[in-house]
Short mmCIF file of C-alpha atoms in Angstrom, two decimals:
data_model
loop_
_atom_site.label_atom_id
_atom_site.label_comp_id
_atom_site.label_asym_id
_atom_site.label_seq_id
_atom_site.Cartn_x
_atom_site.Cartn_y
_atom_site.Cartn_z
CA UNK A 1 -3.84 -39.21 -39.46
CA UNK A 2 -2.56 -42.18 -37.46
CA UNK A 3 -3.87 -44.93 -39.86
CA UNK A 4 -1.90 -42.98 -42.54
CA UNK A 5 1.29 -43.06 -40.65
CA UNK A 6 1.05 -39.45 -39.30
CA UNK A 7 1.78 -38.03 -36.07
CA UNK A 8 -0.88 -35.38 -34.84
CA UNK A 9 1.20 -34.61 -31.48
CA UNK A 10 4.92 -34.69 -32.35
CA UNK A 11 7.41 -34.00 -29.63
CA UNK A 12 9.02 -30.68 -30.24
CA UNK A 13 9.81 -27.99 -32.73
CA UNK A 14 12.64 -25.83 -32.89
CA UNK A 15 11.91 -22.20 -33.84
CA UNK A 16 14.22 -19.56 -34.52
CA UNK A 17 11.93 -16.45 -34.12
CA UNK A 18 9.02 -15.39 -32.15
CA UNK A 19 6.16 -13.87 -34.48
CA UNK A 20 7.01 -10.38 -32.82
CA UNK A 21 10.62 -10.80 -33.49
CA UNK A 22 9.60 -11.32 -37.31
CA UNK A 23 7.57 -8.13 -37.10
CA UNK A 24 10.36 -6.53 -35.28
CA UNK A 25 13.11 -7.46 -37.76
CA UNK A 26 11.08 -7.41 -41.09
CA UNK A 27 8.33 -5.16 -40.59
CA UNK A 28 9.54 -2.28 -42.79
CA UNK A 29 9.78 -4.26 -45.91
CA UNK A 30 8.03 -2.82 -49.10
CA UNK A 31 5.29 -4.30 -50.71
CA UNK A 32 5.88 -7.26 -53.05
CA UNK A 33 9.43 -8.02 -51.70
CA UNK A 34 10.70 -11.71 -51.42
CA UNK A 35 13.60 -12.08 -49.23
CA UNK A 36 15.90 -15.20 -48.85
CA UNK A 37 15.92 -14.80 -45.00
CA UNK A 38 14.92 -18.04 -43.50
CA UNK A 39 12.88 -18.41 -40.09
CA UNK A 40 11.51 -21.12 -38.37
CA UNK A 41 8.10 -19.92 -36.56
CA UNK A 42 5.28 -21.64 -34.70
CA UNK A 43 1.81 -20.80 -33.82
CA UNK A 44 -2.11 -21.54 -33.70
CA UNK A 45 -4.12 -21.24 -37.06
CA UNK A 46 -6.45 -18.43 -36.18
CA UNK A 47 -7.62 -17.71 -39.94
CA UNK A 48 -7.60 -19.67 -43.28
CA UNK A 49 -8.45 -18.95 -46.77
CA UNK A 50 -8.00 -21.11 -49.69
CA UNK A 51 -7.10 -19.45 -53.23
CA UNK A 52 -6.60 -21.86 -55.77
CA UNK A 53 -3.01 -22.97 -55.53
CA UNK A 54 -2.17 -20.60 -52.54
CA UNK A 55 -3.41 -20.78 -49.09
CA UNK A 56 -3.46 -17.78 -46.98
CA UNK A 57 -3.40 -18.59 -43.15
CA UNK A 58 -2.89 -16.47 -40.01
CA UNK A 59 -0.99 -17.98 -37.08
CA UNK A 60 -0.74 -16.54 -33.67
CA UNK A 61 1.92 -17.41 -30.86
CA UNK A 62 2.02 -15.61 -27.38
CA UNK A 63 3.75 -12.50 -28.86
CA UNK A 64 1.95 -11.63 -32.36
CA UNK A 65 0.13 -12.71 -35.45
CA UNK A 66 1.78 -13.35 -38.90
CA UNK A 67 0.31 -14.47 -42.18
CA UNK A 68 1.48 -17.68 -44.10
CA UNK A 69 1.76 -17.36 -47.76
CA UNK A 70 1.64 -21.08 -48.75
CA UNK A 71 2.31 -21.93 -52.48
CA UNK A 72 1.55 -25.37 -54.00
CA UNK A 73 4.60 -24.75 -56.30
CA UNK A 74 6.92 -24.24 -53.22
CA UNK A 75 5.71 -27.17 -50.94
CA UNK A 76 4.70 -29.50 -53.61
CA UNK A 77 1.44 -31.37 -54.01
CA UNK A 78 1.32 -33.54 -50.90
CA UNK A 79 2.31 -30.80 -48.49
CA UNK A 80 -0.22 -28.71 -50.09
CA UNK A 81 -3.10 -31.13 -49.37
CA UNK A 82 -2.07 -31.57 -45.99
CA UNK A 83 -2.19 -27.58 -45.42
CA UNK A 84 -5.46 -27.66 -47.09
CA UNK A 85 -6.70 -30.32 -44.46
CA UNK A 86 -5.49 -28.07 -41.41
CA UNK A 87 -8.29 -26.74 -39.37
CA UNK A 88 -8.69 -23.66 -37.45
CA UNK A 89 -7.20 -24.20 -34.10
CA UNK A 90 -4.23 -26.41 -35.02
CA UNK A 91 -0.74 -25.77 -34.17
CA UNK A 92 1.92 -25.72 -36.86
CA UNK A 93 5.54 -25.31 -37.21
CA UNK A 94 6.82 -23.46 -40.31
CA UNK A 95 10.07 -23.25 -41.90
CA UNK A 96 10.64 -20.67 -44.89
CA UNK A 97 11.50 -17.33 -45.98
CA UNK A 98 10.10 -13.89 -45.21
CA UNK A 99 8.23 -11.71 -47.70
CA UNK A 100 5.69 -9.26 -48.10
CA UNK A 101 2.66 -9.64 -50.35
CA UNK A 102 1.76 -6.91 -53.20
CA UNK A 103 -0.57 -5.44 -50.76
CA UNK A 104 2.05 -5.31 -48.02
CA UNK A 105 1.34 -7.80 -45.64
CA UNK A 106 4.25 -9.27 -43.85
CA UNK A 107 4.21 -13.02 -44.55
CA UNK A 108 6.22 -16.28 -44.06
CA UNK A 109 6.53 -18.31 -47.46
CA UNK A 110 6.94 -21.82 -46.08
CA UNK A 111 9.10 -24.59 -47.70
CA UNK A 112 8.00 -26.98 -44.77
CA UNK A 113 4.70 -27.19 -42.69
CA UNK A 114 4.50 -29.67 -39.67
CA UNK A 115 1.50 -30.09 -37.74
CA UNK A 116 2.40 -29.52 -33.84
CA UNK A 117 -0.93 -30.54 -32.17
CA UNK A 118 -4.33 -31.17 -33.74
CA UNK A 119 -7.25 -29.39 -32.48
CA UNK A 120 -9.90 -32.06 -32.44
CA UNK A 121 -12.37 -29.65 -30.83
CA UNK A 122 -13.79 -26.52 -32.88
CA UNK A 123 -12.52 -23.18 -31.44
CA UNK A 124 -15.15 -20.39 -30.33
CA UNK A 125 -16.32 -18.30 -33.17
CA UNK A 126 -13.24 -15.78 -34.06
CA UNK A 127 -15.51 -13.00 -34.96
CA UNK A 128 -18.14 -13.09 -32.23
CA UNK A 129 -15.63 -14.28 -29.92
CA UNK A 130 -16.47 -16.39 -26.65
CA UNK A 131 -19.38 -13.99 -25.01
CA UNK A 132 -20.94 -16.29 -22.35
CA UNK A 133 -19.29 -15.08 -19.16
CA UNK A 134 -19.71 -18.27 -17.33
CA UNK A 135 -17.80 -20.22 -20.13
CA UNK A 136 -15.14 -17.61 -20.54
CA UNK A 137 -14.23 -18.10 -16.79
CA UNK A 138 -14.66 -21.85 -16.86
CA UNK A 139 -12.90 -22.62 -19.92
CA UNK A 140 -10.05 -19.94 -19.70
CA UNK A 141 -8.28 -21.59 -22.04
CA UNK A 142 -10.78 -21.01 -24.74
CA UNK A 143 -11.33 -17.46 -23.68
CA UNK A 144 -7.53 -16.73 -24.07
CA UNK A 145 -7.66 -18.18 -27.59
CA UNK A 146 -10.24 -15.66 -29.06
CA UNK A 147 -10.35 -12.89 -26.81
CA UNK A 148 -7.60 -10.26 -27.05
CA UNK A 149 -9.00 -8.36 -24.24
CA UNK A 150 -8.39 -11.45 -21.82
CA UNK A 151 -4.88 -11.76 -23.01
CA UNK A 152 -4.36 -8.15 -22.31
CA UNK A 153 -5.79 -7.99 -18.84
CA UNK A 154 -3.20 -10.92 -17.92
CA UNK A 155 -0.31 -9.21 -19.36
CA UNK A 156 -1.22 -5.97 -17.27
CA UNK A 157 -1.31 -8.41 -14.15
CA UNK A 158 2.08 -9.84 -15.10
CA UNK A 159 3.65 -6.34 -15.60
CA UNK A 160 2.00 -5.08 -12.37
CA UNK A 161 3.69 -7.66 -10.09
CA UNK A 162 6.79 -7.42 -12.08
CA UNK A 163 6.77 -3.80 -11.44
CA UNK A 164 6.47 -4.26 -7.69
CA UNK A 165 9.27 -6.61 -7.47
CA UNK A 166 11.40 -4.25 -9.36
CA UNK A 167 10.55 -1.32 -7.26
CA UNK A 168 10.87 -3.03 -3.94
CA UNK A 169 14.38 -4.43 -4.79
CA UNK A 170 15.33 -0.92 -5.49
CA UNK A 171 14.34 0.12 -1.94
CA UNK A 172 16.17 -2.93 -0.55
CA UNK A 173 13.43 -5.13 0.24
CA UNK A 174 13.92 -8.86 0.28
CA UNK A 175 11.19 -11.18 -1.08
CA UNK A 176 10.25 -14.03 1.27
CA UNK A 177 8.03 -17.03 1.70
CA UNK A 178 5.77 -17.87 4.80
CA UNK A 179 3.69 -20.54 5.41
CA UNK A 180 0.30 -21.49 3.85
CA UNK A 181 -0.84 -23.77 6.72
CA UNK A 182 -1.11 -21.60 10.07
CA UNK A 183 -1.88 -23.12 13.49
CA UNK A 184 -3.58 -19.88 14.45
CA UNK A 185 -6.23 -17.55 12.44
CA UNK A 186 -4.65 -14.06 12.42
CA UNK A 187 -3.53 -10.95 10.74
CA UNK A 188 -6.88 -10.02 9.42
CA UNK A 189 -10.73 -10.29 10.20
CA UNK A 190 -11.97 -13.08 7.87
CA UNK A 191 -13.25 -16.67 8.14
CA UNK A 192 -10.72 -19.02 7.36
CA UNK A 193 -10.76 -22.54 5.41
CA UNK A 194 -9.88 -25.31 7.82
CA UNK A 195 -7.86 -28.50 6.77
CA UNK A 196 -6.45 -31.23 8.90
CA UNK A 197 -2.80 -32.61 9.00
CA UNK A 198 -2.80 -36.49 9.58
CA UNK A 199 0.67 -37.06 10.54
CA UNK A 200 0.36 -34.25 13.14
CA UNK A 201 -3.16 -35.11 14.04
CA UNK A 202 -4.03 -31.51 14.16
CA UNK A 203 -6.30 -28.68 12.38
CA UNK A 204 -4.69 -26.35 10.41
CA UNK A 205 -6.01 -23.06 8.65
CA UNK A 206 -5.15 -21.85 5.22
CA UNK A 207 -3.69 -18.29 5.57
CA UNK A 208 -5.91 -15.23 5.67
CA UNK A 209 -2.91 -13.10 5.78
CA UNK A 210 0.96 -13.22 5.91
CA UNK A 211 1.43 -10.48 8.45
CA UNK A 212 2.26 -12.03 11.46
CA UNK A 213 5.01 -14.14 9.88
CA UNK A 214 6.68 -11.35 8.08
CA UNK A 215 6.67 -9.35 11.42
CA UNK A 216 8.45 -12.17 12.90
CA UNK A 217 10.87 -11.80 10.21
CA UNK A 218 11.44 -7.93 11.31
CA UNK A 219 11.97 -9.01 14.82
CA UNK A 220 14.67 -11.38 13.46
CA UNK A 221 16.54 -8.50 12.00
CA UNK A 222 15.52 -8.82 8.02
CA UNK A 223 14.21 -5.21 8.45
CA UNK A 224 12.54 -4.90 4.75
CA UNK A 225 10.62 -7.97 3.67
CA UNK A 226 7.70 -8.51 1.36
CA UNK A 227 5.75 -11.42 -0.08
CA UNK A 228 3.58 -11.82 -3.08
CA UNK A 229 1.11 -14.32 -1.32
CA UNK A 230 -1.82 -16.45 -2.62
CA UNK A 231 -4.27 -16.02 0.32
CA UNK A 232 -7.39 -17.77 1.24
CA UNK A 233 -10.70 -16.59 2.95
CA UNK A 234 -13.75 -18.67 3.30
CA UNK A 235 -16.26 -15.84 2.38
CA UNK A 236 -18.82 -14.97 -0.27
CA UNK A 237 -18.34 -14.48 -3.92
CA UNK A 238 -18.82 -11.24 -5.56
CA UNK A 239 -17.53 -9.00 -8.58
CA UNK A 240 -14.66 -8.05 -5.90
CA UNK A 241 -14.18 -11.04 -3.98
CA UNK A 242 -12.75 -14.51 -4.80
CA UNK A 243 -11.99 -17.25 -1.86
CA UNK A 244 -8.21 -17.30 -3.10
CA UNK A 245 -6.58 -14.11 -3.90
CA UNK A 246 -3.34 -12.57 -4.02
CA UNK A 247 -1.73 -9.94 -1.71
CA UNK A 248 1.39 -7.95 -1.73
CA UNK A 249 2.49 -7.24 2.04
CA UNK A 250 5.68 -5.36 3.18
CA UNK A 251 6.91 -4.41 6.31
CA UNK A 252 9.83 -1.86 6.81
CA UNK A 253 11.61 -1.42 9.98
CA UNK A 254 12.24 2.02 11.54
CA UNK A 255 9.33 3.54 9.48
CA UNK A 256 5.72 4.30 10.26
CA UNK A 257 2.53 4.61 8.23
CA UNK A 258 3.71 7.71 6.61
CA UNK A 259 6.50 5.76 5.04
CA UNK A 260 4.30 3.19 3.54
CA UNK A 261 1.59 5.51 2.36
CA UNK A 262 4.53 7.25 0.36
CA UNK A 263 5.48 3.53 -0.82
CA UNK A 264 1.91 2.96 -1.92
CA UNK A 265 1.84 5.61 -4.16
CA UNK A 266 5.16 4.79 -5.66
CA UNK A 267 4.37 1.18 -6.18
CA UNK A 268 1.08 1.73 -7.85
CA UNK A 269 2.13 4.75 -10.08
CA UNK A 270 5.05 2.88 -11.24
CA UNK A 271 3.20 -0.23 -11.93
CA UNK A 272 0.60 1.79 -13.93
CA UNK A 273 3.58 3.22 -15.97
CA UNK A 274 5.02 0.00 -16.31
CA UNK A 275 1.75 -1.74 -17.38
CA UNK A 276 -0.07 0.75 -19.16
CA UNK A 277 2.66 3.19 -20.50
CA UNK A 278 1.03 5.94 -18.58
CA UNK A 279 -0.28 6.93 -15.19
CA UNK A 280 -3.50 8.26 -16.35
CA UNK A 281 -6.61 5.68 -16.17
CA UNK A 282 -10.24 6.03 -16.81
CA UNK A 283 -12.45 5.81 -13.50
CA UNK A 284 -16.33 6.12 -14.22
CA UNK A 285 -15.37 8.32 -17.19
CA UNK A 286 -13.16 10.48 -15.55
CA UNK A 287 -9.48 10.72 -16.62
CA UNK A 288 -7.59 9.95 -13.46
CA UNK A 289 -3.65 10.64 -12.95
CA UNK A 290 -2.33 8.29 -10.50
CA UNK A 291 0.79 10.38 -10.24
CA UNK A 292 -1.27 13.34 -8.68
CA UNK A 293 -0.85 13.35 -5.06
CA UNK A 294 -3.41 11.18 -2.97
CA UNK A 295 -5.54 13.03 -0.63
CA UNK A 296 -5.71 11.81 3.21
CA UNK A 297 -8.92 12.16 5.25
CA UNK A 298 -9.92 10.48 8.47
CA UNK A 299 -12.63 7.62 8.31
CA UNK A 300 -14.61 9.62 11.26
CA UNK A 301 -14.77 12.72 9.18
CA UNK A 302 -16.23 10.69 6.19
CA UNK A 303 -18.73 9.27 8.34
CA UNK A 304 -19.72 12.46 10.10
CA UNK A 305 -20.31 14.01 6.80
CA UNK A 306 -21.93 10.96 5.42
CA UNK A 307 -24.41 11.00 8.38
CA UNK A 308 -24.79 14.76 9.24
CA UNK A 309 -23.69 13.77 13.11
CA UNK A 310 -20.29 14.22 14.45
CA UNK A 311 -18.93 10.84 15.16
CA UNK A 312 -15.97 9.50 17.33
CA UNK A 313 -15.29 6.35 18.94
CA UNK A 314 -15.55 7.96 22.65
CA UNK A 315 -19.16 8.82 21.91
CA UNK A 316 -21.70 6.76 24.03
CA UNK A 317 -22.58 3.37 22.27
CA UNK A 318 -26.14 4.28 22.69
CA UNK A 319 -25.88 7.49 20.58
CA UNK A 320 -23.93 5.76 17.86
CA UNK A 321 -26.46 2.96 17.40
CA UNK A 322 -29.32 5.43 17.01
CA UNK A 323 -27.08 7.42 14.12
CA UNK A 324 -26.99 3.66 12.84
CA UNK A 325 -30.57 3.04 13.01
CA UNK A 326 -31.36 6.34 11.45
CA UNK A 327 -29.42 5.26 8.39
CA UNK A 328 -30.43 1.69 8.07
CA UNK A 329 -27.28 0.20 9.26
CA UNK A 330 -27.59 -3.35 10.94
CA UNK A 331 -25.72 -3.48 14.07
CA UNK A 332 -24.71 -6.42 15.87
CA UNK A 333 -24.80 -6.76 19.87
CA UNK A 334 -21.07 -7.23 20.45
CA UNK A 335 -20.31 -4.26 18.12
CA UNK A 336 -18.64 -1.14 19.86
CA UNK A 337 -18.84 2.33 18.67
CA UNK A 338 -15.61 1.94 16.47
CA UNK A 339 -17.00 -0.75 14.50
CA UNK A 340 -20.34 0.98 14.08
CA UNK A 341 -18.69 3.89 12.58
CA UNK A 342 -16.91 1.68 10.10
CA UNK A 343 -20.25 0.61 9.15
CA UNK A 344 -21.65 3.93 8.70
CA UNK A 345 -18.46 4.97 6.58
CA UNK A 346 -19.29 2.05 4.40
CA UNK A 347 -22.77 2.84 4.01
CA UNK A 348 -22.67 6.62 3.53
CA UNK A 349 -19.16 7.34 1.93
CA UNK A 350 -17.03 4.34 0.69
CA UNK A 351 -18.73 4.01 -2.75
CA UNK A 352 -18.27 7.85 -3.66
CA UNK A 353 -14.66 7.67 -3.25
CA UNK A 354 -13.31 7.70 -7.06
CA UNK A 355 -9.86 8.96 -7.06
CA UNK A 356 -7.20 7.28 -4.91
CA UNK A 357 -7.61 8.42 -1.49
CA UNK A 358 -5.82 7.47 2.05
CA UNK A 359 -8.90 6.91 4.47
CA UNK A 360 -6.87 7.15 7.84
CA UNK A 361 -7.64 7.27 11.60
CA UNK A 362 -9.55 4.06 12.07
CA UNK A 363 -10.78 3.13 15.75
CA UNK A 364 -9.04 0.93 17.84
CA UNK A 365 -11.81 -1.47 18.10
CA UNK A 366 -11.35 -2.40 14.24
CA UNK A 367 -7.55 -2.22 14.17
CA UNK A 368 -6.01 -5.20 16.44
CA UNK A 369 -2.55 -5.01 14.88
CA UNK A 370 -1.98 -1.12 14.56
CA UNK A 371 -0.57 1.42 16.76
CA UNK A 372 -2.58 4.01 18.73
CA UNK A 373 -2.75 7.34 17.03
CA UNK A 374 -0.25 9.82 18.65
CA UNK A 375 -2.75 12.52 18.95
CA UNK A 376 -5.81 10.46 19.45
CA UNK A 377 -6.19 7.36 22.02
CA UNK A 378 -9.34 6.25 20.63
CA UNK A 379 -7.84 6.21 16.80
CA UNK A 380 -4.93 4.25 15.36
CA UNK A 381 -2.32 5.12 12.84
CA UNK A 382 -3.89 3.07 9.96
CA UNK A 383 -4.92 3.54 6.51
CA UNK A 384 -6.94 2.10 3.66
CA UNK A 385 -6.39 2.91 0.20
CA UNK A 386 -9.71 3.51 -1.57
CA UNK A 387 -10.27 4.00 -5.26
CA UNK A 388 -13.26 3.38 -7.54
CA UNK A 389 -15.37 2.71 -4.40
CA UNK A 390 -13.28 -0.08 -3.58
CA UNK A 391 -10.53 -0.92 -1.06
CA UNK A 392 -7.25 -1.43 -2.70
CA UNK A 393 -4.81 -1.65 0.17
CA UNK A 394 -4.43 -1.23 4.08
CA UNK A 395 -1.27 -0.23 6.19
CA UNK A 396 -0.42 0.68 9.75
CA UNK A 397 2.26 1.93 12.10
CA UNK A 398 2.64 -1.71 13.55
CA UNK A 399 1.96 -2.41 17.00
CA UNK A 400 5.01 -3.69 18.57
CA UNK A 401 4.11 -3.57 22.32
CA UNK A 402 3.74 -7.32 23.38
CA UNK A 403 1.63 -6.09 26.57
CA UNK A 404 -0.87 -4.09 24.43
CA UNK A 405 -0.83 -6.96 21.62
CA UNK A 406 -1.95 -9.45 24.27
CA UNK A 407 -4.84 -7.29 25.39
CA UNK A 408 -5.80 -6.90 21.75
CA UNK A 409 -5.56 -10.53 21.02
CA UNK A 410 -7.54 -11.42 24.22
CA UNK A 411 -10.46 -9.24 23.06
CA UNK A 412 -10.16 -10.94 19.49
CA UNK A 413 -10.38 -14.29 21.31
CA UNK A 414 -13.38 -13.30 23.40
CA UNK A 415 -15.16 -12.18 20.43
CA UNK A 416 -14.35 -15.35 18.57
CA UNK A 417 -15.71 -17.38 21.41
CA UNK A 418 -18.75 -15.22 21.32
CA UNK A 419 -19.55 -16.27 17.97
CA UNK A 420 -17.60 -13.89 15.46
CA UNK A 421 -16.44 -16.27 12.71
CA UNK A 422 -13.95 -13.56 11.55
CA UNK A 423 -12.28 -12.84 14.72
CA UNK A 424 -8.74 -13.85 15.19
CA UNK A 425 -7.18 -15.89 18.00
CA UNK A 426 -4.58 -15.50 20.68
CA UNK A 427 -1.20 -16.16 18.99
CA UNK A 428 1.25 -16.95 21.78
CA UNK A 429 4.25 -17.59 19.69
CA UNK A 430 3.78 -14.09 18.00
CA UNK A 431 3.64 -12.43 21.46
CA UNK A 432 6.74 -14.29 22.23
CA UNK A 433 8.34 -12.94 19.13
CA UNK A 434 7.18 -9.29 20.16
CA UNK A 435 8.93 -9.68 23.46
CA UNK A 436 12.23 -10.32 21.84
CA UNK A 437 11.77 -6.64 20.46
CA UNK A 438 10.35 -5.43 17.02
CA UNK A 439 11.79 -1.90 16.09
CA UNK A 440 9.21 0.62 14.95
CA UNK A 441 7.82 -0.80 11.63
CA UNK A 442 5.44 0.33 9.05
CA UNK A 443 3.55 -2.11 7.24
CA UNK A 444 1.33 -2.30 3.99
CA UNK A 445 -1.01 -4.76 2.09
CA UNK A 446 -2.14 -4.10 -1.40
CA UNK A 447 -4.54 -6.36 -3.20
CA UNK A 448 -2.87 -7.62 -6.69
CA UNK A 449 -6.23 -8.72 -8.03
CA UNK A 450 -8.01 -5.24 -7.17
CA UNK A 451 -5.16 -3.35 -8.84
CA UNK A 452 -5.06 -5.55 -11.91
CA UNK A 453 -8.84 -4.65 -12.03
CA UNK A 454 -8.27 -0.82 -11.94
CA UNK A 455 -5.52 -0.96 -14.22
CA UNK A 456 -7.12 -3.14 -16.96
CA UNK A 457 -10.23 -1.01 -16.44
CA UNK A 458 -12.40 -4.21 -15.42
CA UNK A 459 -15.41 -4.43 -13.23
CA UNK A 460 -15.15 -8.20 -12.08
CA UNK A 461 -12.18 -9.81 -10.10
CA UNK A 462 -12.58 -12.92 -12.36
CA UNK A 463 -11.48 -11.02 -15.34
CA UNK A 464 -7.98 -10.75 -13.64
CA UNK A 465 -7.81 -14.06 -11.96
CA UNK A 466 -7.01 -16.81 -14.47
CA UNK A 467 -9.09 -19.57 -12.96
CA UNK A 468 -11.50 -18.07 -10.54
CA UNK A 469 -13.57 -20.10 -8.05
CA UNK A 470 -16.79 -21.07 -9.52
CA UNK A 471 -19.96 -23.56 -8.81
CA UNK A 472 -19.47 -27.07 -10.23
CA UNK A 473 -20.51 -27.27 -14.02
CA UNK A 474 -23.86 -28.43 -14.38
CA UNK A 475 -24.17 -31.94 -15.72
#
């Protein structure tokens, strides 16, 4: 093309309509109608068929597909020859008029066709799609070209995030941004990524949570804040885990865990309605209406039913260890009874939870940032949202007593020094913030990726992350 004076990669094209706008405006035309309505549209060639002095091609933009009805008599010999030379995958800009074929197919009849970008690599087979999973995730650009389901997944994800923002704005929440590089590890139990700042000559950690910074803002009087945050945990890969993922965390002053449980239901139910047009989704072949009230049940009750033994964090550690041994649950030496109960819950009960459920009443040992339950000093006012056997969210009545928080941090620090790579450290600045006074506060975190999985009906987190973390490509 260059040798012949052509430009396979021009700078721009001025379109007047998206393809969805063409369908919206002219979709009701009767068969065999030719209008004088002029449009300029652009898209990638997905199908192409030559028929003598006519070429039928289907182009796609982000919004829809539309057929091109290319007539040699209209565009002329040279332009028609150029159109015949176009390949599947090429991007074209087209100026012409709207029409329908005798069979009723909405089309654009071009008088001008401009190549916008030449595809020099063949597209994956349109009819068989891109079926190799590793290639789909590694070459997401090719996946999006040919797989309608992939595009739908990310449209659902987009609508979910947009819905969250609208709902939170309606409730008076302010969206904020907090640091990605943290001097201390905190806000969750997770192994961090470590990096080094050369100018300051100090090690820093990619954030594993945004909790402690958002609660500093509650101390500062911002009252209702949230962040949709890219978060990083240096842990394993699975169908539910990616080293970088997206969390929505919010904090509401003057509220407690009951308020944020109510907010959880509203956020997720509204997101389903906005993204899918319905609150009914399919989970394991069961039609589940997210708008139905979500049950609440304590973790210790699940674990007790699952093991057939009455369990409570106050029970002797030796007894808890025996129950764990009876159910083939591994126990580390440093674990207390509360941690063992959590492991028993995960082993016996977690996978059986299908409908959205608030699992409440976590032991103090595994909840260093949550307030003690008002009716049981061995439990906390903490909940996790479980659905389809996986955790979707986590919330607390937030601990705001600086003395108690220091004791919890010191226990975390001791565990870290004893070899627990997921334990947090003592954050003196956060303690100082609490000493200025944090009002009663409810906090909530929801995993955006897992929620997108639920609403899209997919089983792997890689289906809803555009560029998931993968091993290097084999050479």
